[in-house]
CSV table of C-alpha atoms in Angstrom, one decimal:
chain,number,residue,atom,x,y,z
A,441,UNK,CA,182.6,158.2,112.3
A,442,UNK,CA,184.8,158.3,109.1
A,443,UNK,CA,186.2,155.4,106.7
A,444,UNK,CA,189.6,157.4,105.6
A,445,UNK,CA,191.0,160.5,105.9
A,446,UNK,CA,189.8,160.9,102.6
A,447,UNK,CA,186.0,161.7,102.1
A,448,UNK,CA,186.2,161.8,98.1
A,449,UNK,CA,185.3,158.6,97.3
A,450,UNK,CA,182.5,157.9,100.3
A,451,UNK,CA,179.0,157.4,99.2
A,452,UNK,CA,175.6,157.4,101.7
A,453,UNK,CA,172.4,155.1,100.7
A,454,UNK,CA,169.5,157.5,102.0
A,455,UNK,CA,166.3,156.5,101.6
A,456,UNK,CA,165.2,159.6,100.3
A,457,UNK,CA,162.0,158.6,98.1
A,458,UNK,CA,163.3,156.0,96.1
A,459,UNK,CA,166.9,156.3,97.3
A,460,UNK,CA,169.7,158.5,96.8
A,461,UNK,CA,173.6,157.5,96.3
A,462,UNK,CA,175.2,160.6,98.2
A,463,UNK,CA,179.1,161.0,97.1
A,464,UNK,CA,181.0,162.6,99.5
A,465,UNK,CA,177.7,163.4,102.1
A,466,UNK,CA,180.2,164.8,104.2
A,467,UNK,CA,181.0,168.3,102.1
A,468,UNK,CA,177.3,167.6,99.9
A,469,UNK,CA,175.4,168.2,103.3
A,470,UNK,CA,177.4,171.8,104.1
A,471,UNK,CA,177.0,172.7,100.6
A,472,UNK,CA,174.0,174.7,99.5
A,473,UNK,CA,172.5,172.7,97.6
A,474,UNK,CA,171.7,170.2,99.9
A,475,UNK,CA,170.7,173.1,103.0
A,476,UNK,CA,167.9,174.3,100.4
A,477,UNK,CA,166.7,171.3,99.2
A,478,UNK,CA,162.8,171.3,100.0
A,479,UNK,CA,161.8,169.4,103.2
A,480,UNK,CA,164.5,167.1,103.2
A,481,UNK,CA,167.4,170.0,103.7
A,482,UNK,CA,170.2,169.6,105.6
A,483,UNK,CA,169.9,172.3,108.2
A,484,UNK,CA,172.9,173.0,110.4
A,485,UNK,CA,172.1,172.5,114.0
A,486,UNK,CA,175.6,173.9,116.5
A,487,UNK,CA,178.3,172.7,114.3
A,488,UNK,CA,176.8,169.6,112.4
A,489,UNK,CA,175.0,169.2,109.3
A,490,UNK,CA,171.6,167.3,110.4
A,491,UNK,CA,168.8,165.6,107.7
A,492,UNK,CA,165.9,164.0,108.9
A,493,UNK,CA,163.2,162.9,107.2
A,494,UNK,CA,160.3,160.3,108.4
A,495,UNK,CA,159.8,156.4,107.4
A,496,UNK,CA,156.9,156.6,106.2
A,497,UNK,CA,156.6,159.7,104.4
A,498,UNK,CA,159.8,161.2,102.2
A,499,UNK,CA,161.5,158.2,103.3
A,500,UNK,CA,160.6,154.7,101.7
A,501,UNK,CA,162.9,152.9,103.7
A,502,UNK,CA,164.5,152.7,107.4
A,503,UNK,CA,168.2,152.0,106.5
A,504,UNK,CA,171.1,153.8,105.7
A,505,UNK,CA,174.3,152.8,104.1
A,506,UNK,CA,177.4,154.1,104.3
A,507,UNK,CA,180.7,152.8,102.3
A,508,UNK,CA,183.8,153.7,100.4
A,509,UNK,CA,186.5,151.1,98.0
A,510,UNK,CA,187.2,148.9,101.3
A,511,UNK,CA,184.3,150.0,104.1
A,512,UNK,CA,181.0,149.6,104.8
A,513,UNK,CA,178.9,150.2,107.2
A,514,UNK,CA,174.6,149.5,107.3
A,515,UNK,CA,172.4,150.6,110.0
A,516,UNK,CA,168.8,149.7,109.9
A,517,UNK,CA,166.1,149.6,112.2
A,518,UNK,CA,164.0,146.6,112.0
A,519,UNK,CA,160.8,147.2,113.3
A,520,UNK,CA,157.9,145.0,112.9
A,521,UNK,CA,155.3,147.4,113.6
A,522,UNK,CA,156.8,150.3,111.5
A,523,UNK,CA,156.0,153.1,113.9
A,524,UNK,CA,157.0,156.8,112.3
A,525,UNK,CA,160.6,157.1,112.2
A,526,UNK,CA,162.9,159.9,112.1
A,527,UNK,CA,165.9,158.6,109.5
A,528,UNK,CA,169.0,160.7,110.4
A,529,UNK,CA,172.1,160.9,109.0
A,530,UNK,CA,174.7,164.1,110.0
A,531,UNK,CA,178.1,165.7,108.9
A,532,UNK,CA,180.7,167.4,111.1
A,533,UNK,CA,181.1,171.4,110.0
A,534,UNK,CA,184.0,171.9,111.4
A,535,UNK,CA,185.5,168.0,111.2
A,536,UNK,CA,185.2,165.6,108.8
A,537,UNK,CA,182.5,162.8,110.0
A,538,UNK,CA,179.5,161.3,109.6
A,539,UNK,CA,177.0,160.2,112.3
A,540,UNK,CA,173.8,158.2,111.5
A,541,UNK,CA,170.2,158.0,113.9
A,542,UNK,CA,167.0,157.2,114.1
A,543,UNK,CA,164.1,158.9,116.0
A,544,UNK,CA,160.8,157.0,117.2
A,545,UNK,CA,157.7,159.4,117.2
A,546,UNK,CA,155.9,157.5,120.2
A,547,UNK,CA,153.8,159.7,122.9
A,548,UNK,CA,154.0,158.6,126.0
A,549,UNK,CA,152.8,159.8,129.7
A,550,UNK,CA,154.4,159.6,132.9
A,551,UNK,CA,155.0,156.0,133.9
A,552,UNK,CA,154.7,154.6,131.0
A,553,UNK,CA,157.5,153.0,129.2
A,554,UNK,CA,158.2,152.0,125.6
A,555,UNK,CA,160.6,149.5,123.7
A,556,UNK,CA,161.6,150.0,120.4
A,557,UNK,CA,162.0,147.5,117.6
A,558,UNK,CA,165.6,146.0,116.9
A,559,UNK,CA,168.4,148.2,115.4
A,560,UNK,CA,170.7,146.3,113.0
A,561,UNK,CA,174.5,147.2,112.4
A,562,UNK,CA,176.6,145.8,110.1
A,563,UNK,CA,180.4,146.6,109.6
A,564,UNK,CA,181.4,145.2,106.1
A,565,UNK,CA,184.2,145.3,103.3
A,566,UNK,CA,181.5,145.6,100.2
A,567,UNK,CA,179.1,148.3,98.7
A,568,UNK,CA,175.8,149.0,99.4
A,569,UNK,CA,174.1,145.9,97.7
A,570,UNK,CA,175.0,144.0,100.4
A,571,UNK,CA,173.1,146.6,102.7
A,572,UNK,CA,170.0,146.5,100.4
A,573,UNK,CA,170.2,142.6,100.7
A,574,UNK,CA,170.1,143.2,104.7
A,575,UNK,CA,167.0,145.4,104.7
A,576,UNK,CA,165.4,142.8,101.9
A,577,UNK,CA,165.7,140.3,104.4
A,578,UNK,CA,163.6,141.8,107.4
A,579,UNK,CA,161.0,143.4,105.4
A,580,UNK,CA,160.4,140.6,102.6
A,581,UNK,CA,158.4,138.4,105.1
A,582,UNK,CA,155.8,141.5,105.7
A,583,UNK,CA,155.4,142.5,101.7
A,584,UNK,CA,153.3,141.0,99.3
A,585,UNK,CA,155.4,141.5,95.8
A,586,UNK,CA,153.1,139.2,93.7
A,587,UNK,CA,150.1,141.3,93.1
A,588,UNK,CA,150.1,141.9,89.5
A,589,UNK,CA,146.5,141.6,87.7
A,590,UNK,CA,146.9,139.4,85.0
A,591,UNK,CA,145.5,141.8,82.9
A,592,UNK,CA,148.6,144.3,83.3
A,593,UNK,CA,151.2,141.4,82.9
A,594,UNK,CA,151.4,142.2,79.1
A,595,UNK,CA,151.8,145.8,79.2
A,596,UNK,CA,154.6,147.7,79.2
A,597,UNK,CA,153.7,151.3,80.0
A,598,UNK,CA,151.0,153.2,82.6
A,599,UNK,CA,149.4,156.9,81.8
A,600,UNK,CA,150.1,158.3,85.3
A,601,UNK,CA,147.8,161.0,85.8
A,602,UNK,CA,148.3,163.2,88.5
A,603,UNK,CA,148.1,166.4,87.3
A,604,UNK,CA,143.8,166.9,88.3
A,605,UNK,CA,145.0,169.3,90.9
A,606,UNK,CA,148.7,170.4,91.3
A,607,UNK,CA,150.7,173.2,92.8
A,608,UNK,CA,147.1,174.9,94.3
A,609,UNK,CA,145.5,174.9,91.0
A,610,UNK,CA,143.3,172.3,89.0
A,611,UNK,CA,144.2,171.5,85.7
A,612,UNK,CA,141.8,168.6,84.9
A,613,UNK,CA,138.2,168.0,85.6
A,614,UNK,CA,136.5,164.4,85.5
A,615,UNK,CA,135.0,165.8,82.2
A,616,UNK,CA,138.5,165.6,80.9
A,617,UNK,CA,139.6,162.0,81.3
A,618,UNK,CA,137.6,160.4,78.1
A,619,UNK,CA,140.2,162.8,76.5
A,620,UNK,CA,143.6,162.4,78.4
A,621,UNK,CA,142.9,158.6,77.9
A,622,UNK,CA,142.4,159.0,74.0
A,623,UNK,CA,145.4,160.5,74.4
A,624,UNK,CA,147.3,157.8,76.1
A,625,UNK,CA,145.8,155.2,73.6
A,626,UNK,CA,147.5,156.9,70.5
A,627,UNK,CA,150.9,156.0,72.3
A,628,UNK,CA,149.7,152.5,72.5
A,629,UNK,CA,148.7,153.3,76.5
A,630,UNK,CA,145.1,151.0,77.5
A,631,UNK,CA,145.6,151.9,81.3
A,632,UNK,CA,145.7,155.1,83.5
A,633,UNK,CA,146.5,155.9,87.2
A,634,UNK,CA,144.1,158.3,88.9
A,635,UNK,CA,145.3,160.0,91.6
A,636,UNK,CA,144.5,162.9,93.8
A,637,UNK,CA,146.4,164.9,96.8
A,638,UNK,CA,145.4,166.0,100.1
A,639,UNK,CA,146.9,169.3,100.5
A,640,UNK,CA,147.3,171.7,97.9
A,641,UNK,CA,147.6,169.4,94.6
A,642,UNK,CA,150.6,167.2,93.6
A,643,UNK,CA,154.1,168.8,93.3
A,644,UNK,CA,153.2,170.7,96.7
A,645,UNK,CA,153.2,169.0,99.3
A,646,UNK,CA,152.8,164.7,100.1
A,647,UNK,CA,150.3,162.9,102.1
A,648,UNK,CA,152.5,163.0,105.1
A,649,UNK,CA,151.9,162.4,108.4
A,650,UNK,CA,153.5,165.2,110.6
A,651,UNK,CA,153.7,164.1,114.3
């Protein structure tokens, strides 16, 4: 599909991580940035520009929004039992378009038969926070957003501490974190995040599940 002839002033929603805003997907996906962009490149498949990454995993989300000044168009799937999802959106090569899917990772034998979840399309005349308030809609009932300690209610700032082992090497031991909270606490910082990765330390690769 297309909005206009023109392709300037389009943006894509892709729920890359936190989200991207995408202007003009259809020439950022050819472009090289985009085709070596870690493991969520574009990667050109015949004569169209494909990225696919999974919900959950580099993808926080399973919607995609697509709009320009006077179009819009969301597509979500709206599955209640959030089964890994392939979110894919492509761009012609050779012709100016955009197409938008979504892949369900589900094994199944000979016989057997599966149903997915409901898809949700939405052709509109407004921007993207009218896609967000779609998706907001279907998933509010299944998330839990008031889970604040009261004892975090008054602070306004988190020592995130990642960096035990990263890129394959470790930088911090337990030994260390008396100090790297001493540290915190002369910027005013009482509370710190601990985490670890699976597979060779942070800024390497995620916790992702790889059907």
């Amino acid at each position: 599909m297309f909005l206009s002839d023109d392709s300037e002033d389009d943006y894509l929603i892709y729920p890359h991580h936190a989200g991207e805003k995408i202007l003009n997907p259809i020439r950022k996906f050819a472009g090289e940035k985009m085709q070596n962009y870690n493991r969520s490149a574009t990667k050109l498949v015949g004569n169209v520009f494909i990225r696919e990454i999974n919900y959950c995993g580099l993808a926080s989300m399973s919607w995609m929004y697509y709009y320009d000044n006077n179009n819009g168009l969301y597509i979500g799937s709206h599955d209640e039992r959030f089964p890994v999802t392939g979110v894919i959106a492509e761009a012609g090569k050779d012709k100016p378009y955009m197409g938008f899917n979504f892949r369900k990772h589900y094994r199944i034998t000979c016989g057997q038969t599966y149903t997915t979840g409901n898809y949700v399309i939405a052709i509109t005349e407004k921007d993207w926070h009218y896609g967000a308030q779609i998706y907001r809609s279907y998933i509010e009932p299944y998330l839990n957003f008031d889970h604040t300690p009261e004892f975090l209610k008054s602070e306004y700032s988190l020592n995130q501490c990642y960096n035990f082992k990263r890129r394959d090497s470790i930088e911090h031991y337990f030994k260390d974190i008396p100090d790297m909270y001493e540290s915190g606490k002369r910027w005013g910082i009482r509370h710190m995040f601990i985490a670890s990765w699976n597979r060779t330390g942070f800024d390497s690769f995620y916790p992702e599940y790889y059907p």
